[in-house]
Short mmCIF file of C-alpha atoms and ligand atoms in Angstrom, two decimals:
data_model
loop_
_atom_site.label_atom_id
_atom_site.label_comp_id
_atom_site.label_asym_id
_atom_site.label_seq_id
_atom_site.Cartn_x
_atom_site.Cartn_y
_atom_site.Cartn_z
CA UNK A 1 -34.79 85.06 -117.67
CA UNK A 2 -36.97 88.23 -117.11
CA UNK A 3 -37.16 91.18 -118.77
CA UNK A 4 -34.82 92.89 -116.50
CA UNK A 5 -31.93 94.83 -117.98
CA UNK A 6 -28.54 93.85 -115.85
CA UNK A 7 -26.86 97.93 -116.55
CA UNK A 8 -22.77 97.89 -115.79
CA UNK A 9 -21.30 101.60 -115.41
CA UNK A 10 -20.45 104.20 -113.52
CA UNK A 11 -22.57 107.32 -112.76
CA UNK A 12 -18.77 109.40 -114.23
CA UNK A 13 -19.07 107.94 -117.54
CA UNK A 14 -20.63 108.48 -120.86
CA UNK A 15 -22.57 105.18 -119.02
CA UNK A 16 -24.95 108.62 -118.32
CA UNK A 17 -26.33 108.35 -121.71
CA UNK A 18 -26.98 104.60 -121.37
CA UNK A 19 -29.08 105.69 -117.80
CA UNK A 20 -30.95 108.39 -119.59
CA UNK A 21 -32.14 105.90 -121.94
CA UNK A 22 -32.86 103.38 -119.94
CA UNK A 23 -35.26 106.03 -117.90
CA UNK A 24 -36.82 106.94 -120.93
CA UNK A 25 -37.73 103.27 -122.05
CA UNK A 26 -39.15 102.89 -118.92
CA UNK A 27 -37.37 99.31 -119.06
CA UNK A 28 -36.61 97.25 -115.53
CA UNK A 29 -33.07 97.59 -114.91
CA UNK A 30 -30.25 96.95 -112.28
CA UNK A 31 -27.62 98.95 -111.79
CA UNK A 32 -23.99 96.80 -111.01
CA UNK A 33 -21.50 99.70 -110.58
CA UNK A 34 -18.41 99.19 -112.11
CA UNK A 35 -16.03 101.46 -109.92
CA UNK A 36 -13.63 103.14 -112.13
CA UNK A 37 -11.03 104.16 -109.65
CA UNK A 38 -10.39 100.88 -108.38
CA UNK A 39 -10.37 99.66 -111.48
CA UNK A 40 -13.32 96.85 -111.47
CA UNK A 41 -13.23 98.12 -115.17
CA UNK A 42 -10.44 95.76 -116.10
CA UNK A 43 -11.14 93.08 -113.20
CA UNK A 44 -11.75 89.60 -114.93
CA UNK A 45 -15.42 89.32 -113.99
CA UNK A 46 -16.36 92.74 -115.86
CA UNK A 47 -13.76 91.52 -118.66
CA UNK A 48 -16.22 88.77 -118.93
CA UNK A 49 -19.24 91.00 -119.84
CA UNK A 50 -17.12 93.73 -121.89
CA UNK A 51 -13.53 92.60 -123.01
CA UNK A 52 -12.86 96.52 -123.89
CA UNK A 53 -12.65 96.91 -120.03
CA UNK A 54 -15.11 99.46 -120.65
CA UNK A 55 -18.45 101.11 -119.18
CA UNK A 56 -21.11 101.03 -119.72
CA UNK A 57 -22.61 97.61 -121.24
CA UNK A 58 -25.90 95.80 -120.61
CA UNK A 59 -27.34 92.63 -120.39
CA UNK A 60 -29.95 91.81 -121.51
CA UNK A 61 -31.90 88.54 -122.60
CA UNK A 62 -28.98 86.79 -122.43
CA UNK A 63 -27.63 89.45 -124.48
CA UNK A 64 -24.26 91.65 -124.13
CA UNK A 65 -24.43 95.18 -125.80
CA UNK A 66 -22.04 97.43 -125.70
CA UNK A 67 -21.23 100.89 -126.58
CA UNK A 68 -23.57 103.55 -125.98
CA UNK A 69 -24.82 104.02 -129.32
CA UNK A 70 -25.68 100.67 -129.93
CA UNK A 71 -27.16 99.98 -126.49
CA UNK A 72 -29.32 102.89 -127.24
CA UNK A 73 -30.94 101.70 -130.27
CA UNK A 74 -31.31 98.66 -129.05
CA UNK A 75 -33.13 99.60 -125.97
CA UNK A 76 -35.35 101.57 -128.60
CA UNK A 77 -35.88 98.86 -130.25
CA UNK A 78 -36.16 96.14 -127.18
CA UNK A 79 -38.81 98.26 -125.50
CA UNK A 80 -40.98 99.55 -128.32
CA UNK A 81 -44.22 100.93 -126.05
CA UNK A 82 -42.02 104.09 -125.48
CA UNK A 83 -41.49 105.01 -129.56
CA UNK A 84 -38.39 106.09 -129.64
CA UNK A 85 -37.27 104.92 -133.22
CA UNK A 86 -39.75 105.65 -135.91
CA UNK A 87 -41.03 102.74 -137.30
CA UNK A 88 -38.63 100.51 -139.29
CA UNK A 89 -40.04 101.16 -143.44
CA UNK A 90 -40.38 104.98 -142.46
CA UNK A 91 -37.92 107.66 -143.95
CA UNK A 92 -37.52 108.80 -140.55
CA UNK A 93 -35.59 105.27 -139.49
CA UNK A 94 -33.18 106.45 -142.32
CA UNK A 95 -31.95 109.97 -140.81
CA UNK A 96 -32.54 107.96 -137.03
CA UNK A 97 -29.51 105.71 -138.01
CA UNK A 98 -27.91 108.69 -139.64
CA UNK A 99 -26.88 110.62 -136.48
CA UNK A 100 -26.71 107.92 -134.34
CA UNK A 101 -23.63 106.88 -136.33
CA UNK A 102 -22.54 110.58 -136.76
CA UNK A 103 -22.89 110.83 -132.77
CA UNK A 104 -20.39 107.82 -132.61
CA UNK A 105 -18.50 107.71 -135.65
CA UNK A 106 -18.02 111.80 -135.99
CA UNK A 107 -19.33 114.07 -133.45
CA UNK A 108 -17.69 112.20 -130.17
CA UNK A 109 -14.12 112.18 -131.68
CA UNK A 110 -13.92 115.53 -132.66
CA UNK A 111 -14.78 116.87 -129.16
CA UNK A 112 -12.60 114.33 -127.46
CA UNK A 113 -9.91 115.10 -129.55
CA UNK A 114 -11.09 118.93 -129.06
CA UNK A 115 -11.14 118.49 -125.20
CA UNK A 116 -7.50 116.26 -125.26
CA UNK A 117 -5.61 119.35 -127.11
CA UNK A 118 -4.79 117.02 -129.96
CA UNK A 119 -3.53 118.60 -132.58
CA UNK A 120 -5.34 118.54 -136.22
CA UNK A 121 -4.94 115.92 -138.67
CA UNK A 122 -1.90 116.22 -141.12
CA UNK A 123 -4.66 114.29 -143.58
CA UNK A 124 -8.32 115.44 -142.87
CA UNK A 125 -9.61 113.30 -145.20
CA UNK A 126 -8.16 110.11 -143.21
CA UNK A 127 -9.95 111.14 -140.60
CA UNK A 128 -13.28 110.10 -139.88
CA UNK A 129 -15.09 113.01 -139.32
CA UNK A 130 -12.29 115.39 -141.11
CA UNK A 131 -12.19 118.56 -139.00
CA UNK A 132 -13.55 119.64 -135.73
CA UNK A 133 -15.26 122.77 -137.60
CA UNK A 134 -17.06 120.45 -140.33
CA UNK A 135 -18.37 118.17 -137.61
CA UNK A 136 -19.81 120.35 -135.46
CA UNK A 137 -20.79 123.10 -137.92
CA UNK A 138 -22.94 120.02 -139.54
CA UNK A 139 -24.49 118.78 -136.59
CA UNK A 140 -25.62 122.62 -135.62
CA UNK A 141 -27.40 122.45 -138.68
CA UNK A 142 -29.06 119.75 -138.23
CA UNK A 143 -30.18 121.06 -134.67
CA UNK A 144 -31.20 124.55 -136.10
CA UNK A 145 -35.16 122.97 -137.27
CA UNK A 146 -35.24 121.12 -134.50
CA UNK A 147 -37.06 120.89 -131.57
CA UNK A 148 -35.35 117.29 -132.08
CA UNK A 149 -32.93 115.88 -134.55
CA UNK A 150 -35.82 114.37 -136.11
CA UNK A 151 -37.65 117.26 -136.29
CA UNK A 152 -40.98 117.36 -134.11
CA UNK A 153 -40.54 113.40 -132.57
CA UNK A 154 -37.69 112.96 -130.21
CA UNK A 155 -35.65 109.77 -130.74
CA UNK A 156 -33.16 107.48 -129.03
CA UNK A 157 -30.85 109.62 -131.18
CA UNK A 158 -31.59 112.44 -129.02
CA UNK A 159 -30.75 110.61 -126.15
CA UNK A 160 -26.92 110.17 -127.61
CA UNK A 161 -26.60 113.23 -129.23
CA UNK A 162 -27.96 115.67 -126.59
CA UNK A 163 -25.65 114.09 -124.03
CA UNK A 164 -22.54 114.92 -125.98
CA UNK A 165 -23.30 118.41 -126.93
CA UNK A 166 -24.47 118.28 -122.90
CA UNK A 167 -20.65 116.74 -122.24
CA UNK A 168 -19.12 119.39 -124.74
CA UNK A 169 -20.32 122.05 -123.58
CA UNK A 170 -19.27 121.26 -120.07
CA UNK A 171 -16.05 120.72 -120.87
CA UNK A 172 -15.63 123.61 -123.30
CA UNK A 173 -14.64 121.41 -126.03
CA UNK A 174 -18.14 122.74 -128.01
CA UNK A 175 -18.90 126.53 -128.06
CA UNK A 176 -22.22 127.02 -126.70
CA UNK A 177 -23.79 128.34 -129.58
CA UNK A 178 -27.66 129.16 -128.92
CA UNK A 179 -28.48 126.13 -131.12
CA UNK A 180 -26.46 123.76 -128.40
CA UNK A 181 -28.03 125.31 -125.43
CA UNK A 182 -31.52 125.52 -126.29
CA UNK A 183 -31.31 121.87 -127.49
CA UNK A 184 -29.56 120.76 -124.41
CA UNK A 185 -32.04 122.53 -121.97
CA UNK A 186 -35.11 121.55 -123.77
CA UNK A 187 -34.36 117.89 -123.41
CA UNK A 188 -32.90 118.27 -119.88
CA UNK A 189 -36.80 119.18 -118.91
CA UNK A 190 -37.84 116.08 -119.72
CA UNK A 191 -39.11 113.80 -116.27
CA UNK A 192 -37.10 111.00 -117.68
CA UNK A 193 -33.46 112.75 -117.70
CA UNK A 194 -34.43 114.63 -114.01
CA UNK A 195 -35.02 111.04 -113.02
CA UNK A 196 -31.83 109.84 -114.52
CA UNK A 197 -29.60 113.07 -112.88
CA UNK A 198 -31.70 112.55 -109.54
CA UNK A 199 -30.59 108.78 -109.64
CA UNK A 200 -26.90 109.06 -110.83
CA UNK A 201 -26.16 112.42 -108.28
CA UNK A 202 -27.68 109.49 -105.20
CA UNK A 203 -25.43 107.07 -106.83
CA UNK A 204 -22.30 109.66 -107.00
CA UNK A 205 -22.66 110.80 -103.41
CA UNK A 206 -22.88 107.33 -102.15
CA UNK A 207 -19.91 106.32 -103.96
CA UNK A 208 -17.68 109.76 -102.72
CA UNK A 209 -18.69 108.64 -99.38
CA UNK A 210 -17.83 105.02 -99.33
CA UNK A 211 -14.26 106.03 -100.98
N1 GSH B 301 -16.88 103.56 -127.27
C1 GSH B 301 -17.59 103.09 -125.91
C2 GSH B 301 -16.82 104.15 -124.99
C3 GSH B 301 -16.54 103.63 -123.49
C4 GSH B 301 -15.24 104.33 -122.39
O1 GSH B 301 -14.81 104.47 -123.01
N2 GSH B 301 -15.75 104.33 -121.51
C5 GSH B 301 -14.91 105.00 -120.59
C6 GSH B 301 -15.77 106.05 -119.32
S1 GSH B 301 -16.58 107.20 -120.28
C7 GSH B 301 -14.18 104.10 -119.75
O2 GSH B 301 -14.55 103.01 -119.53
N3 GSH B 301 -13.24 104.47 -119.23
C8 GSH B 301 -12.53 103.14 -118.68
C9 GSH B 301 -11.23 102.71 -118.75
O3 GSH B 301 -11.16 102.93 -120.16
O4 GSH B 301 -10.44 102.22 -117.92
C10 GSH B 301 -19.01 103.71 -125.72
O5 GSH B 301 -19.38 104.14 -125.97
O6 GSH B 301 -19.82 103.06 -125.10
#
């Protein structure tokens, strides 16, 4: 079966988060393009991998993993030499899970709702993230000590959170506070980030040319 990660994605999608993560862990991987324009994600071959018909997905050692946050956490554990997750018995492990799950359950929905101009909920208490202001302020406070979400140590949680923060600022659904700008600019200097960007841009250009 080998140790290759099969990576189903599109270069213009949340799969960018996983692409960066794959470069960080140094995993051998094969990029299988799922063209969202031609609705490859809803074709039976791909639905057999992810019945949600969404990217990204990975298959590794015969197991399918979907959901960006889960894939980042999985890859950090599957490729421990990259040291992108605190040890299982470390107190930092709790903080690491906390922000990984905050990213998927609270921060991303707050940003997407804002991007789509969805009206504020009539019952914020029933909404997982409460209100946009609380979700963004909470993250800003957590990032203030820096340089990473866990303090000194860079982790998979940073790949996930920094990607969302950058996306939020790019789509103007997140105010470009200095704490967010400094955090993303710092992490975007990482060699793995630069490798991912170069490969992703190349792939996007090839797809554009072929369309
Ligand atoms: N919760 C999923 C969301 C995945 C998702 O929404 N992917 C979008 C691209 S960014 C997609 O595949 N959209 C195509 C579609 O729904 O048809 C994750 O975190 O991986």
